[in-house]
XYZ file of C-alpha atoms in Angstrom:
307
model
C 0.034 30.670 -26.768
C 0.551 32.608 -23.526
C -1.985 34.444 -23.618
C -4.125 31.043 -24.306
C -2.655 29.214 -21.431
C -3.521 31.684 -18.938
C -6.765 32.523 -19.892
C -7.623 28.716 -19.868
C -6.255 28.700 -16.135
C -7.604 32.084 -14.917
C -10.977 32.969 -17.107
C -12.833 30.319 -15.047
C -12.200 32.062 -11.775
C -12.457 35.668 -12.721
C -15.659 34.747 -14.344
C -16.787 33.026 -10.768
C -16.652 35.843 -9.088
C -18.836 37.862 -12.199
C -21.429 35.105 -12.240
C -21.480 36.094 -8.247
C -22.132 39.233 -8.581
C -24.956 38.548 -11.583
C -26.638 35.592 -9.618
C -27.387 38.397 -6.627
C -29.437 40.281 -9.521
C -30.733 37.662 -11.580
C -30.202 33.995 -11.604
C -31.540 33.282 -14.995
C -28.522 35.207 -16.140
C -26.496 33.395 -14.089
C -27.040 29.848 -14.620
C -26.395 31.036 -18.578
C -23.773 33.209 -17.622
C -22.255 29.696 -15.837
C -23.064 27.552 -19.343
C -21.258 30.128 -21.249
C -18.099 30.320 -19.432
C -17.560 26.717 -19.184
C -18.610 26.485 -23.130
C -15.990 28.799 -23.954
C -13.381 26.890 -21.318
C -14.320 23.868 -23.844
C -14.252 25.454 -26.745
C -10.746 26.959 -25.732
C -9.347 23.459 -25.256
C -10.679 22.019 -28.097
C -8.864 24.490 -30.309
C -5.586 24.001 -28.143
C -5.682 20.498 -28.939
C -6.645 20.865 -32.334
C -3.700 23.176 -33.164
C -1.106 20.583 -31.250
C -2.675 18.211 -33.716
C -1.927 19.804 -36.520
C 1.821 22.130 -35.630
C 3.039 19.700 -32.781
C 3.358 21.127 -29.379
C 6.198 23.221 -29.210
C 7.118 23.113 -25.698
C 7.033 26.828 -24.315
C 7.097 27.030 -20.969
C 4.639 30.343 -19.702
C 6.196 32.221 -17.015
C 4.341 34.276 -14.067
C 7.244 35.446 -12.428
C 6.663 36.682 -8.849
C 3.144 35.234 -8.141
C 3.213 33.226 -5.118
C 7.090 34.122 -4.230
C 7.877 31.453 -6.626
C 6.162 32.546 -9.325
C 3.929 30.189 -11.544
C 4.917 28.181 -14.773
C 2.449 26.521 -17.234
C 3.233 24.551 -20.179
C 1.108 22.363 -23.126
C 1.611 19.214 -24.225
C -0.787 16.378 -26.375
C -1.169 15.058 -22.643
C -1.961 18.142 -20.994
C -4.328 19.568 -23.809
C -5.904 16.075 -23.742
C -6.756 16.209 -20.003
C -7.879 19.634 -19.847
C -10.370 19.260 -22.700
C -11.918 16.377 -20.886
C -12.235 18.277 -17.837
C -13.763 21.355 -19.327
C -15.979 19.251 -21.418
C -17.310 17.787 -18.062
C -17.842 20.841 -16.706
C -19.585 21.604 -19.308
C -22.031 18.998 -19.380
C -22.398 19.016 -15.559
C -22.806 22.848 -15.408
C -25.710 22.341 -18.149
C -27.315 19.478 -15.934
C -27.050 21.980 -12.519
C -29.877 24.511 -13.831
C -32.350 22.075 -13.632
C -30.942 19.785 -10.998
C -30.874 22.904 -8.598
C -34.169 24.222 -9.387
C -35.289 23.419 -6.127
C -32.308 24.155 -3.791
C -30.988 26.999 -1.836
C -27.268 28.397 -1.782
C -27.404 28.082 -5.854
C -25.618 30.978 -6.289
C -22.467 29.463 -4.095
C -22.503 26.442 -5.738
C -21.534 28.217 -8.784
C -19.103 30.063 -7.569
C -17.287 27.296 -6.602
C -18.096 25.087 -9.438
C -16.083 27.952 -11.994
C -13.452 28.440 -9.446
C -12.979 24.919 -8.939
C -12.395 24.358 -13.146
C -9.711 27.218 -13.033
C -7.759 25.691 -10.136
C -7.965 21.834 -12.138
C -6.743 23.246 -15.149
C -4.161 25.202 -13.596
C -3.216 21.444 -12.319
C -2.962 19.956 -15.787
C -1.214 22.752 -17.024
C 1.508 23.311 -14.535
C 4.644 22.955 -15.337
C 6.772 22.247 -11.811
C 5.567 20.931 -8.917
C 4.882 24.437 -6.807
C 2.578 25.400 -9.202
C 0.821 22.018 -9.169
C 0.630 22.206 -5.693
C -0.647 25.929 -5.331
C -3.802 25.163 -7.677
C -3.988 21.660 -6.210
C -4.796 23.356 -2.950
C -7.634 25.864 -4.305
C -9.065 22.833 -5.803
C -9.244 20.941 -2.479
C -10.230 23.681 -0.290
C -12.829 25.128 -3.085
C -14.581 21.602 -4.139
C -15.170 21.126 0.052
C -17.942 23.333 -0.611
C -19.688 20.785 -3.097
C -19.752 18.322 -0.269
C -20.739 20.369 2.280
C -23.609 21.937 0.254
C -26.957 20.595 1.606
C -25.631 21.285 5.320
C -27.102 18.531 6.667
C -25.009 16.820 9.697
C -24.316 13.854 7.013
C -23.216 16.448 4.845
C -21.025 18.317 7.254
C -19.243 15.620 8.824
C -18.544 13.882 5.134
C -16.904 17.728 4.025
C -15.061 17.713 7.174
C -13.385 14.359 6.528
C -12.845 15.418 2.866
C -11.520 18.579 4.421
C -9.564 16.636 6.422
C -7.747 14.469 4.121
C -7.199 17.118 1.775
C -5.273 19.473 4.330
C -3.199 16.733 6.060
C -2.341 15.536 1.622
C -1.295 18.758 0.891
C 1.188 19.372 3.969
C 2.604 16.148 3.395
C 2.966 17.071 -0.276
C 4.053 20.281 0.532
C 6.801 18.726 2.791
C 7.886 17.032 0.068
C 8.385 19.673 -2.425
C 10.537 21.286 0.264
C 12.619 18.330 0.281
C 13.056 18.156 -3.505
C 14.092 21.543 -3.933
C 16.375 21.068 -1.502
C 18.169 18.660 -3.067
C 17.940 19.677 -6.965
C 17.421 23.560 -6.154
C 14.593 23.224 -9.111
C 10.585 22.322 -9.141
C 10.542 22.679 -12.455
C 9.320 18.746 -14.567
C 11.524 19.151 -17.596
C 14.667 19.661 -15.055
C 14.206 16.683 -13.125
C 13.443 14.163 -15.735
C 15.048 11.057 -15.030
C 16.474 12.007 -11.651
C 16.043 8.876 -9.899
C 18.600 7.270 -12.579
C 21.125 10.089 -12.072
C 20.938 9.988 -8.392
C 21.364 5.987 -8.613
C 24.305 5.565 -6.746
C 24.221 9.146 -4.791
C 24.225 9.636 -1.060
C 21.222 11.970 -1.172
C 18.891 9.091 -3.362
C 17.450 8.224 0.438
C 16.422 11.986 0.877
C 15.023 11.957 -2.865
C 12.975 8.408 -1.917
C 11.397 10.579 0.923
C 10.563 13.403 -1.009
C 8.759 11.150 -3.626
C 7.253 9.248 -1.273
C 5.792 12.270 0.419
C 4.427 14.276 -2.484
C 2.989 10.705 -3.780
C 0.957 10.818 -0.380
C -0.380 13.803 -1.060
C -1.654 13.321 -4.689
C -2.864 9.637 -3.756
C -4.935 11.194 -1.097
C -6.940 12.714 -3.929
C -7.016 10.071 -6.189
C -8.346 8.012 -3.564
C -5.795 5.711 -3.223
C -5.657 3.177 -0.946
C -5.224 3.466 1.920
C -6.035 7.325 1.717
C -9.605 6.475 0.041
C -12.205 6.645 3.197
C -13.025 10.627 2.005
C -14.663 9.128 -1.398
C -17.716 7.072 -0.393
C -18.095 9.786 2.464
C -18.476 12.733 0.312
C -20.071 11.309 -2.970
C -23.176 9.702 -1.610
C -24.223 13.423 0.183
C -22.736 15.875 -2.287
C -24.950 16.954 -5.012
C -25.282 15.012 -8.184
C -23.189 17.298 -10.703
C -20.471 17.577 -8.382
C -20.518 14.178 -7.771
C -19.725 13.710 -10.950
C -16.828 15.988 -11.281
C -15.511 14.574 -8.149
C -15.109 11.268 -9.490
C -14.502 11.682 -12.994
C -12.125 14.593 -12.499
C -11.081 15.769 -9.457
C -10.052 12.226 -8.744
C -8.205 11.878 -11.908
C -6.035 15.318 -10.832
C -4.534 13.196 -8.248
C -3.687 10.482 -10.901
C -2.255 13.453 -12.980
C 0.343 14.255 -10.247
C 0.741 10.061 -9.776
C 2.058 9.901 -13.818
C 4.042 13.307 -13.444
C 5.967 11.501 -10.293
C 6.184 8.375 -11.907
C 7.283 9.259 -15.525
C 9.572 12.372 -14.827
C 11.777 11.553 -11.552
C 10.938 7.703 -11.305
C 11.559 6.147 -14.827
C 12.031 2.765 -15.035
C 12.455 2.503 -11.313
C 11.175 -0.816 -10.579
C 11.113 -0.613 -7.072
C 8.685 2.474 -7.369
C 7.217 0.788 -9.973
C 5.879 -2.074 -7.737
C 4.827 0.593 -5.531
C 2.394 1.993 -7.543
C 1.399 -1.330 -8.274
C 0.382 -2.517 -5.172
C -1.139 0.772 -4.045
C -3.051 0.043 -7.159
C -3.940 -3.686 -6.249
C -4.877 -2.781 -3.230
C -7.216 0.403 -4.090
C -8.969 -2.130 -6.782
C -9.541 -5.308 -4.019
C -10.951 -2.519 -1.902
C -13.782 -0.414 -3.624
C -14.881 -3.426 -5.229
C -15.266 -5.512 -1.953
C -16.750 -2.300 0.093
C -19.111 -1.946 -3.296
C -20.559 -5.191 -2.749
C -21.548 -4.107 0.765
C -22.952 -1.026 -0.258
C -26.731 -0.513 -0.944
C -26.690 3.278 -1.918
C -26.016 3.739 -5.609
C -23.712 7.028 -5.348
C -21.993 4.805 -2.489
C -21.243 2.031 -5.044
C -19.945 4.424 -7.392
C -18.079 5.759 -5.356
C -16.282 2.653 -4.476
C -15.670 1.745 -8.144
């Protein structure tokens, strides 16, 4: 299962820099050097959710010790195997769509290197298991799916990756911020040590300083998930970014930000209601939102992006 886990995390991105190196020789071989790796990414998940199907998932957490100064954990769950098959199976699909989508364009052979190093970095999301690992692949995500945006280089397209760029950077610090805070007060990252830690710190004197830390890493994964008010990046960068990574962007890039969201929610805020009708309004409010800006909108990718 190890072994598994980080091959599902790091194949992706070794194989990126591969399908580089092929695409400067050939790019027939590259676009199905692309399709394959993102098949087998697929295929792997498929498998990982098939087996917790059938034994259970068995909780091991997977240990790089060292990497980062922290070192990096991953773990599998029904949840996490669930996510990351979805992902990979939209890769999939999108990286299939790209050959012929891109017949026509230039910088083809960056656009794939980014597209397999950006499925690496979400799965390392999903299958994190404590926040500093979250947050390291989080940030290659961010700073590697810019590139998507900013692909035609067109001024349009420019200024739309810069303000993607933008919200992504000033999200992470804030999120990054907040990890600091939490380790500070629990001297752990790790998910499965801080479950219900809102209810244990009910009544303690550091429950303010745990509030802020929340609060801070829930900026951070909002302002990927488009949240309100956090969502002006979304209708920017979908309407000028290509149409495969448009969808990605929106149907799972999007959805990593949601990922951190439930991890917050479920694991230190449990039956917090106050936190609870937090998310709810943030909610509300992103809803109301993208649906009135929708109506105003006359450019399809723009209205989807809104949704």
């Amino acid at each position: 299962m190890s072994f598994l886990l980080i091959s599902a995390v790091f194949f992706p991105m070794l194989s990126a820099i591969i399908g580089y190196v092929i695409g400067r020789k050939s790019k027939e071989m590259r676009n199905y050097f692309a399709d394959a790796v993102t098949g087998i990414e697929f295929g792997l998940f498929l498998y990982l959710v098939i087996r917790i199907l059938l034994k259970g998932s068995s909780g091991e957490i997977v240990e790089l010790p060292g990497v980062c100064g922290m070192g990096l954990f991953f773990t599998l769950d029904g949840f996490r195997a669930l996510y990351g098959a979805i992902a990979a199976f939209m890769w999939f699909m999108s990286t299939l769509f790209s050959r012929e989508y891109f017949a026509h364009y230039r910088n083809r052979n960056r656009y794939y290197l980014f597209l397999l190093l950006t499925l690496g970095a979400t799965e390392g999301v999903f299958l994190s298991a404590d926040f500093y690992t979250a947050f390291i692949f989080f940030e290659i995500m961010s700073l590697a799916s810019y590139v998507w945006v900013a692909h035609d280089e067109r001024k349009e397209s420019l200024r739309a990756a810069a303000t993607y760029l933008a919200v992504a950077v000033i999200g992470g610090l804030v999120m990054l911020m907040g990890i600091f805070l939490l380790y500070n007060i629990t001297g752990t990252l790790r998910y499965d040590q801080l479950t219900g830690l809102s209810e244990q710190m009910a009544h303690s004197a550091d429950r303010g300083r745990l509030w802020a830390a929340g609060l801070c890493i829930l900026f951070g994964f909002g302002a990927k998930a488009g949240a309100f008010p956090l969502h002006i990046w979304l209708p920017k960068a979908h309407p000028v970014a290509p149409a495969p990574a448009s969808a990605l962007l929106s149907g799972i890039l999007t959805k990593a930000g949601m990922f951190g969201i439930l991890i917050l929610s479920c694991r230190i805020f449990p039956g917090d209601a106050a936190f609870g009708s937090l998310i709810l309004v943030i909610g509300a409010a992103t809803m109301v939102v993208g649906a009135v800006l929708a109506l105003f909108s006359v450019d399809l990718k723009r209205t989807l992006a809104c949704s």
